[in-house]
mmCIF file of C-alpha atoms in Angstrom:
data_model
loop_
_atom_site.group_PDB
_atom_site.id
_atom_site.type_symbol
_atom_site.label_atom_id
_atom_site.label_comp_id
_atom_site.label_asym_id
_atom_site.label_seq_id
_atom_site.Cartn_x
_atom_site.Cartn_y
_atom_site.Cartn_z
ATOM 1 C CA UNK A 943 -13.104 -127.931 -133.654
ATOM 2 C CA UNK A 944 -10.998 -128.631 -136.601
ATOM 3 C CA UNK A 945 -8.799 -131.733 -135.709
ATOM 4 C CA UNK A 946 -6.447 -134.120 -137.432
ATOM 5 C CA UNK A 947 -5.671 -137.408 -135.591
ATOM 6 C CA UNK A 948 -2.690 -139.640 -137.021
ATOM 7 C CA UNK A 949 -2.363 -143.195 -136.370
ATOM 8 C CA UNK A 950 -0.509 -146.452 -137.244
ATOM 9 C CA UNK A 951 2.926 -145.474 -136.328
ATOM 10 C CA UNK A 952 5.067 -148.573 -134.996
ATOM 11 C CA UNK A 953 8.100 -150.257 -134.794
ATOM 12 C CA UNK A 954 8.996 -152.000 -138.220
ATOM 13 C CA UNK A 955 11.994 -153.774 -139.557
ATOM 14 C CA UNK A 956 14.160 -152.434 -142.476
ATOM 15 C CA UNK A 957 12.314 -153.455 -145.817
ATOM 16 C CA UNK A 958 9.091 -153.827 -144.168
ATOM 17 C CA UNK A 959 5.753 -151.977 -144.610
ATOM 18 C CA UNK A 960 3.330 -149.726 -142.597
ATOM 19 C CA UNK A 961 0.374 -147.824 -143.450
ATOM 20 C CA UNK A 962 -0.479 -144.374 -141.412
ATOM 21 C CA UNK A 963 -3.845 -142.998 -141.193
ATOM 22 C CA UNK A 964 -5.002 -139.527 -140.563
ATOM 23 C CA UNK A 965 -8.582 -139.039 -139.385
ATOM 24 C CA UNK A 966 -10.084 -135.553 -140.285
ATOM 25 C CA UNK A 967 -12.967 -133.800 -138.350
ATOM 26 C CA UNK A 968 -14.622 -130.386 -137.884
ATOM 27 C CA UNK A 969 -14.199 -129.353 -141.314
ATOM 28 C CA UNK A 970 -15.084 -130.423 -145.009
ATOM 29 C CA UNK A 971 -12.350 -132.742 -145.502
ATOM 30 C CA UNK A 972 -13.255 -133.465 -149.300
ATOM 31 C CA UNK A 973 -12.427 -129.726 -150.135
ATOM 32 C CA UNK A 974 -8.917 -129.729 -148.932
ATOM 33 C CA UNK A 975 -5.604 -130.935 -150.261
ATOM 34 C CA UNK A 976 -3.672 -132.564 -147.816
ATOM 35 C CA UNK A 977 0.256 -133.335 -147.099
ATOM 36 C CA UNK A 978 2.321 -135.415 -145.083
ATOM 37 C CA UNK A 979 5.281 -134.101 -143.379
ATOM 38 C CA UNK A 980 7.874 -135.864 -141.293
ATOM 39 C CA UNK A 981 10.488 -134.968 -138.415
ATOM 40 C CA UNK A 982 13.415 -137.261 -137.827
ATOM 41 C CA UNK A 983 14.440 -137.434 -134.116
ATOM 42 C CA UNK A 984 16.283 -134.148 -133.200
ATOM 43 C CA UNK A 985 15.930 -132.845 -136.803
ATOM 44 C CA UNK A 986 13.979 -130.319 -138.836
ATOM 45 C CA UNK A 987 10.790 -130.496 -140.785
ATOM 46 C CA UNK A 988 10.821 -132.604 -144.026
ATOM 47 C CA UNK A 989 7.709 -132.618 -146.604
ATOM 48 C CA UNK A 990 6.927 -136.134 -147.756
ATOM 49 C CA UNK A 991 3.927 -136.114 -149.921
ATOM 50 C CA UNK A 992 0.795 -134.295 -151.149
ATOM 51 C CA UNK A 993 -2.610 -135.359 -152.667
ATOM 52 C CA UNK A 994 -5.154 -133.010 -154.038
ATOM 53 C CA UNK A 995 -8.776 -132.976 -152.700
ATOM 54 C CA UNK A 996 -10.004 -135.280 -155.524
ATOM 55 C CA UNK A 997 -6.968 -137.578 -155.453
ATOM 56 C CA UNK A 998 -6.376 -136.377 -159.018
ATOM 57 C CA UNK A 999 -2.807 -135.317 -158.337
ATOM 58 C CA UNK A 1000 0.234 -136.459 -156.059
ATOM 59 C CA UNK A 1001 3.532 -135.459 -155.477
ATOM 60 C CA UNK A 1002 6.497 -137.063 -153.468
ATOM 61 C CA UNK A 1003 9.732 -136.068 -152.004
ATOM 62 C CA UNK A 1004 12.582 -137.461 -153.872
ATOM 63 C CA UNK A 1005 13.451 -139.302 -150.698
ATOM 64 C CA UNK A 1006 10.280 -141.606 -150.562
ATOM 65 C CA UNK A 1007 9.094 -141.549 -154.334
ATOM 66 C CA UNK A 1008 8.437 -145.171 -155.549
ATOM 67 C CA UNK A 1009 8.321 -146.395 -151.861
ATOM 68 C CA UNK A 1010 5.475 -144.360 -150.282
ATOM 69 C CA UNK A 1011 1.970 -143.930 -151.624
ATOM 70 C CA UNK A 1012 -0.537 -141.101 -150.363
ATOM 71 C CA UNK A 1013 -4.219 -141.770 -150.830
ATOM 72 C CA UNK A 1014 -7.496 -140.650 -149.173
ATOM 73 C CA UNK A 1015 -11.003 -141.757 -148.505
ATOM 74 C CA UNK A 1016 -13.097 -138.745 -148.626
ATOM 75 C CA UNK A 1017 -16.251 -140.596 -147.506
ATOM 76 C CA UNK A 1018 -14.387 -141.659 -144.472
ATOM 77 C CA UNK A 1019 -12.441 -138.538 -143.899
ATOM 78 C CA UNK A 1020 -9.440 -140.470 -143.934
ATOM 79 C CA UNK A 1021 -5.958 -139.502 -145.396
ATOM 80 C CA UNK A 1022 -3.367 -142.502 -145.770
ATOM 81 C CA UNK A 1023 0.323 -142.952 -146.150
ATOM 82 C CA UNK A 1024 1.334 -146.583 -147.533
ATOM 83 C CA UNK A 1025 5.024 -147.026 -146.605
ATOM 84 C CA UNK A 1026 6.972 -149.848 -148.250
ATOM 85 C CA UNK A 1027 10.602 -150.830 -148.375
ATOM 86 C CA UNK A 1028 11.061 -148.874 -145.067
ATOM 87 C CA UNK A 1029 14.638 -147.692 -144.312
ATOM 88 C CA UNK A 1030 16.214 -146.580 -141.032
ATOM 89 C CA UNK A 1031 16.365 -142.976 -142.274
ATOM 90 C CA UNK A 1032 12.396 -143.312 -142.355
ATOM 91 C CA UNK A 1033 12.537 -143.081 -138.740
ATOM 92 C CA UNK A 1034 10.662 -140.095 -137.769
ATOM 93 C CA UNK A 1035 7.356 -138.358 -136.454
ATOM 94 C CA UNK A 1036 4.834 -138.467 -139.128
ATOM 95 C CA UNK A 1037 2.445 -135.399 -139.219
ATOM 96 C CA UNK A 1038 -0.656 -134.906 -141.456
ATOM 97 C CA UNK A 1039 -1.449 -131.471 -142.430
ATOM 98 C CA UNK A 1040 -4.209 -129.690 -144.183
ATOM 99 C CA UNK A 1041 -3.728 -127.089 -146.837
ATOM 100 C CA UNK A 1042 -5.918 -124.108 -146.363
ATOM 101 C CA UNK A 1043 -8.435 -122.920 -148.707
ATOM 102 C CA UNK A 1044 -7.892 -119.124 -148.668
ATOM 103 C CA UNK A 1045 -4.006 -119.558 -149.056
ATOM 104 C CA UNK A 1046 -2.119 -123.000 -149.722
ATOM 105 C CA UNK A 1047 -0.330 -122.859 -146.804
ATOM 106 C CA UNK A 1048 -0.357 -125.938 -144.215
ATOM 107 C CA UNK A 1049 -2.616 -124.453 -141.664
ATOM 108 C CA UNK A 1050 -3.766 -127.287 -139.505
ATOM 109 C CA UNK A 1051 -1.580 -130.209 -138.346
ATOM 110 C CA UNK A 1052 -1.950 -133.391 -136.353
ATOM 111 C CA UNK A 1053 -0.064 -134.325 -133.393
ATOM 112 C CA UNK A 1054 1.936 -136.941 -135.231
ATOM 113 C CA UNK A 1055 2.627 -140.650 -135.098
ATOM 114 C CA UNK A 1056 5.912 -142.135 -134.720
ATOM 115 C CA UNK A 1057 7.576 -144.645 -136.867
ATOM 116 C CA UNK A 1058 10.764 -146.437 -136.167
ATOM 117 C CA UNK A 1059 12.721 -148.483 -138.553
ATOM 118 C CA UNK A 1060 15.077 -150.834 -136.858
ATOM 119 C CA UNK A 1061 16.086 -154.384 -136.626
ATOM 120 C CA UNK B 1105 14.293 -128.021 -155.240
ATOM 121 C CA UNK B 1106 14.233 -124.678 -153.710
ATOM 122 C CA UNK B 1107 16.620 -124.671 -150.803
ATOM 123 C CA UNK B 1108 16.037 -122.349 -147.641
ATOM 124 C CA UNK B 1109 18.875 -121.033 -145.584
ATOM 125 C CA UNK B 1110 17.597 -120.038 -142.163
ATOM 126 C CA UNK B 1111 19.831 -118.006 -139.612
ATOM 127 C CA UNK B 1112 20.771 -118.174 -136.975
ATOM 128 C CA UNK B 1113 20.246 -121.819 -136.011
ATOM 129 C CA UNK B 1114 19.932 -120.679 -132.460
ATOM 130 C CA UNK B 1115 19.888 -117.682 -130.128
ATOM 131 C CA UNK B 1116 19.845 -116.622 -126.771
ATOM 132 C CA UNK B 1117 17.426 -114.028 -125.729
ATOM 133 C CA UNK B 1118 15.634 -112.566 -122.763
ATOM 134 C CA UNK B 1119 11.971 -111.730 -122.097
ATOM 135 C CA UNK B 1120 11.123 -108.344 -123.375
ATOM 136 C CA UNK B 1121 13.812 -108.496 -126.227
ATOM 137 C CA UNK B 1122 13.115 -108.128 -129.949
ATOM 138 C CA UNK B 1123 14.162 -111.057 -131.875
ATOM 139 C CA UNK B 1124 14.677 -111.355 -135.601
ATOM 140 C CA UNK B 1125 15.220 -114.717 -137.539
ATOM 141 C CA UNK B 1126 15.798 -114.701 -141.362
ATOM 142 C CA UNK B 1127 15.592 -116.978 -144.308
ATOM 143 C CA UNK B 1128 16.858 -116.766 -147.845
ATOM 144 C CA UNK B 1129 15.485 -118.970 -150.519
ATOM 145 C CA UNK B 1130 17.614 -120.158 -153.504
ATOM 146 C CA UNK B 1131 15.058 -118.638 -155.910
ATOM 147 C CA UNK B 1132 12.095 -116.280 -155.851
ATOM 148 C CA UNK B 1133 9.281 -117.750 -154.076
ATOM 149 C CA UNK B 1134 6.974 -114.860 -154.464
ATOM 150 C CA UNK B 1135 4.875 -114.140 -151.213
ATOM 151 C CA UNK B 1136 4.595 -118.011 -150.533
ATOM 152 C CA UNK B 1137 6.650 -117.997 -147.338
ATOM 153 C CA UNK B 1138 5.199 -119.182 -143.829
ATOM 154 C CA UNK B 1139 6.638 -119.169 -140.451
ATOM 155 C CA UNK B 1140 5.846 -122.018 -137.853
ATOM 156 C CA UNK B 1141 6.618 -122.236 -134.116
ATOM 157 C CA UNK B 1142 7.364 -125.639 -132.732
ATOM 158 C CA UNK B 1143 7.656 -126.468 -129.042
ATOM 159 C CA UNK B 1144 9.155 -129.810 -127.803
ATOM 160 C CA UNK B 1145 6.806 -132.666 -128.263
ATOM 161 C CA UNK B 1146 4.124 -130.643 -130.006
ATOM 162 C CA UNK B 1147 3.259 -130.210 -133.730
ATOM 163 C CA UNK B 1148 4.277 -127.182 -135.739
ATOM 164 C CA UNK B 1149 1.861 -124.147 -135.327
ATOM 165 C CA UNK B 1150 1.377 -121.746 -138.275
ATOM 166 C CA UNK B 1151 2.255 -118.092 -137.226
ATOM 167 C CA UNK B 1152 2.580 -116.238 -140.502
ATOM 168 C CA UNK B 1153 1.588 -116.934 -144.055
ATOM 169 C CA UNK B 1154 1.969 -115.156 -147.387
ATOM 170 C CA UNK B 1155 4.969 -113.562 -145.868
ATOM 171 C CA UNK B 1156 3.216 -111.106 -143.500
ATOM 172 C CA UNK B 1157 -0.274 -112.239 -142.816
ATOM 173 C CA UNK B 1158 -0.918 -113.236 -139.097
ATOM 174 C CA UNK B 1159 -2.627 -116.466 -138.626
ATOM 175 C CA UNK B 1160 -5.867 -116.086 -136.629
ATOM 176 C CA UNK B 1161 -5.147 -116.163 -132.878
ATOM 177 C CA UNK B 1162 -1.649 -115.416 -133.141
ATOM 178 C CA UNK B 1163 -0.292 -112.406 -130.956
ATOM 179 C CA UNK B 1164 0.517 -109.100 -132.806
ATOM 180 C CA UNK B 1165 4.118 -109.121 -131.390
ATOM 181 C CA UNK B 1166 4.764 -111.687 -134.342
ATOM 182 C CA UNK B 1167 5.279 -110.182 -137.631
ATOM 183 C CA UNK B 1168 6.646 -111.131 -140.983
ATOM 184 C CA UNK B 1169 8.412 -109.242 -143.787
ATOM 185 C CA UNK B 1170 10.236 -109.674 -146.964
ATOM 186 C CA UNK B 1171 9.967 -110.426 -150.690
ATOM 187 C CA UNK B 1172 11.436 -112.387 -153.434
ATOM 188 C CA UNK B 1173 14.235 -114.390 -151.788
ATOM 189 C CA UNK B 1174 14.862 -112.753 -148.493
ATOM 190 C CA UNK B 1175 12.294 -112.962 -145.493
ATOM 191 C CA UNK B 1176 12.242 -112.258 -141.827
ATOM 192 C CA UNK B 1177 10.234 -113.066 -138.665
ATOM 193 C CA UNK B 1178 10.471 -110.451 -135.888
ATOM 194 C CA UNK B 1179 9.277 -111.011 -132.436
ATOM 195 C CA UNK B 1180 8.799 -107.856 -130.457
ATOM 196 C CA UNK B 1181 8.857 -107.943 -126.773
ATOM 197 C CA UNK B 1182 9.692 -111.669 -126.383
ATOM 198 C CA UNK B 1183 7.376 -113.567 -123.846
ATOM 199 C CA UNK B 1184 8.304 -116.726 -121.927
ATOM 200 C CA UNK B 1185 5.723 -118.668 -124.094
ATOM 201 C CA UNK B 1186 7.802 -117.636 -127.217
ATOM 202 C CA UNK B 1187 10.867 -119.886 -126.543
ATOM 203 C CA UNK B 1188 10.597 -122.387 -128.968
ATOM 204 C CA UNK B 1189 11.898 -123.507 -132.367
ATOM 205 C CA UNK B 1190 10.821 -121.633 -135.516
ATOM 206 C CA UNK B 1191 10.859 -122.667 -139.068
ATOM 207 C CA UNK B 1192 10.427 -120.969 -142.373
ATOM 208 C CA UNK B 1193 8.610 -122.870 -145.131
ATOM 209 C CA UNK B 1194 8.261 -121.949 -148.889
ATOM 210 C CA UNK B 1195 4.908 -123.273 -150.563
ATOM 211 C CA UNK B 1196 5.664 -121.756 -153.983
ATOM 212 C CA UNK B 1197 6.769 -124.936 -155.656
ATOM 213 C CA UNK B 1198 6.917 -128.778 -154.882
ATOM 214 C CA UNK B 1199 8.788 -130.170 -153.319
ATOM 215 C CA UNK B 1200 7.726 -128.128 -150.510
ATOM 216 C CA UNK B 1201 10.879 -127.076 -148.265
ATOM 217 C CA UNK B 1202 11.718 -125.957 -144.875
ATOM 218 C CA UNK B 1203 14.450 -123.891 -143.271
ATOM 219 C CA UNK B 1204 16.650 -125.799 -140.892
ATOM 220 C CA UNK B 1205 15.075 -124.087 -137.715
ATOM 221 C CA UNK B 1206 16.106 -121.410 -135.149
ATOM 222 C CA UNK B 1207 15.943 -122.576 -131.637
ATOM 223 C CA UNK B 1208 15.094 -119.576 -129.546
ATOM 224 C CA UNK B 1209 16.507 -120.012 -126.066
ATOM 225 C CA UNK B 1210 16.553 -118.158 -122.738
#
């Protein structure tokens, strides 16, 4: 079964750091580009970051560029999101999502992990 | 960034109804337009990609259409399990963007 499982979400103070992980299984992780997408409470979906299969290219939303870093370990089938200088507006459910091979759409999503930034 | 305007933001419907949700992109996105369904507490689920291609396992009552900047999702014969929030999404260019969502309520 193709599966993505996020972890690492927590309550953190403003200015703090957190690292999210996304464990992939059931498919060839090393051949797929990956994304992080977030959803603030009661709000819509916001794309956060993208990384190619070989980590050669990364893209970020303006709202997180310079504070968040996406990375991956293909040997361990893991995707990461390092989040620094966290702000209240970063509070959200964070999803990892796979980019499909046949089409570049995000076709498989994890169940999400919750990040709360509050003092 | 490509902005997407989705309408309506919410709608009330009954089982058996035909429902159409529209999205307009601020610039042409070719066919790189997808639709997702999200139920409370769940992750988004891909319904349609490449404007009109049905994702495997998605019922045929869902269909997508459009081109350039104007797109639509149609649900024919609405079922109880279809009450959810729907998002359109352009993956033509980064930053990837989503519509604001349409909540389909009973």
